[in-house]
């Protein structure tokens, strides 16, 4: 059975059992604690933990996943065995308060033994030592006695507290000829039973709604069903490796097999991630993808290949996986452009890094490169440590690993010190009431409010004095807190008729609006105050935000419909707009965009502000920011038939209020991403 066959058989089976079949979610998760979707349960986390309603009682899917960053890191093992991958596919069936242990166990066994026709004698089941129900269910159908294990192997939890429960795993026996137990026994299915809620004291209370979370690795199934021990010997990888042989002009041998495995694996991770909107960069998930891409390029060079590699292999990825994931073909032009830019940058990085190494090698003592030099290569030029080791290995020079790690840890500490701000402190106030800020769209009225919390010098206080630099949370406000690319309002907090605080900016931490500034008088928690925003600053910000919408519309009109926003910053004095586009704009294009915006401004077109359901907004054709998570009720800002966008920011009501727009600069900020800065209003004149 091919990969396409297995996906179809799996989904068809669970569809026949009443499951709703859904497409894979994005590799970019709606979870700030994760860089990537690392498991099949990630898209369903809210439902499984009871914070979101279930849209169907039974669901099945094939979820694309990446494990190559943070604590979910399989990168270093990839290529040197047959089972580790950076990108992989997780087969899953889910019960949201519907069937439980009996249904999950019976369906998993039926699919494996009746549909896929695996030999029951080669399957072995494990259960949790406390889970008598699952153990008894397996005794009725499995050919061998279940193995009962403890918490380390057969207990799942979302953390120290919260939803948790036992799990049961199914292993396949590849045969006695494998002396290594990990090679002989391979886990091919895991049923997790979310049965309890665990409190801080470790007490378990049965959940009112019990869920089933399952997972099975497609790559492992393919190896098993194609009678292969190594995942890379299955049809998909064999075809990608053949394509790599064609591009590099090198045949796979026993000696170079790891490089071919790494290139085939990394092609999938890089291609899928960029197609989902990840841009290679020096931070977060962008850095992980850049590192994976460069690791593949390094192994291409080890094969003797020079020049572009993954960009030439991407069409082969579409051939192998495009039927299951149509986004690969839809984003082909964009993905290939990004990869080509990265491949060119890698060549420059390699050249610059080798220059640094050539300068340092004569200074080396005892054939060991100092760790701080290796870290400089990593930090400044993007050299992975293993690339430095590979280059120096031919010269019989080692790297001071301890010194490298010491320099890395020192940088992490500096980074923590630089980024440690007040956000974490505000997030710790879990009992703080969300700010009622729906008044932010009515800026003209002073709003009566109450002080809920005051943060001063890193501590929450009940009272602060004149001259203190503070952050203040109120129960309600008409200040717009920084969100969606728009900077927060400035203004005043009034107490007893006097200006108690000049607010320099309103920030936002989750649903709490934070008013930042210096006190003119004493202020205490519980004080009654009024909020008054700076109307002229708000008006200029509203001009800038509506002008940003016109800018995007003009770019799509002059360049092409593929232009897509990738971030923005809207402030009273300027607009910064980042967008996806594969090349620099010409002077004529920039002028044409600016002229079109000013034409719309001069026409004084009405701008409507409407609130509606997310479904109605989508039917209207409203554009949305690519990685934004929207609520059920959204605001839609429309300028005639020119622009229609989902946006919670503040806007003017006629384009003529913008007065004028002026493009100041257009430049590249990363592979395939351009940035425009623009002035509006009197600043543009």
Coordinates of C-alpha atoms in Angstrom, one line a residue, residues 100 106 159 217 227 242 251 270 272 285 295 311 373 392 470 531 538 542 591 677:
X100 CA -14.7 5.9 25.0
X106 CA -12.4 -2.2 19.1
X159 CA 0.6 19.2 32.6
X217 CA 2.5 7.6 12.5
X227 CA 7.5 -4.9 4.4
X242 CA 15.6 9.2 -6.9
X251 CA 23.9 7.8 -6.9
X270 CA 10.9 23.1 4.5
X272 CA 5.3 22.3 3.9
X285 CA 10.0 28.9 13.9
X295 CA 21.4 21.4 7.0
X311 CA 14.1 24.6 -4.9
X373 CA 34.7 31.5 17.7
X392 CA 37.4 21.5 10.5
X470 CA 3.4 52.9 36.6
X531 CA -10.3 58.2 31.0
X538 CA -6.3 59.1 17.7
X542 CA -7.2 56.2 12.4
X591 CA 4.6 55.7 -7.9
X677 CA 6.9 52.7 5.1

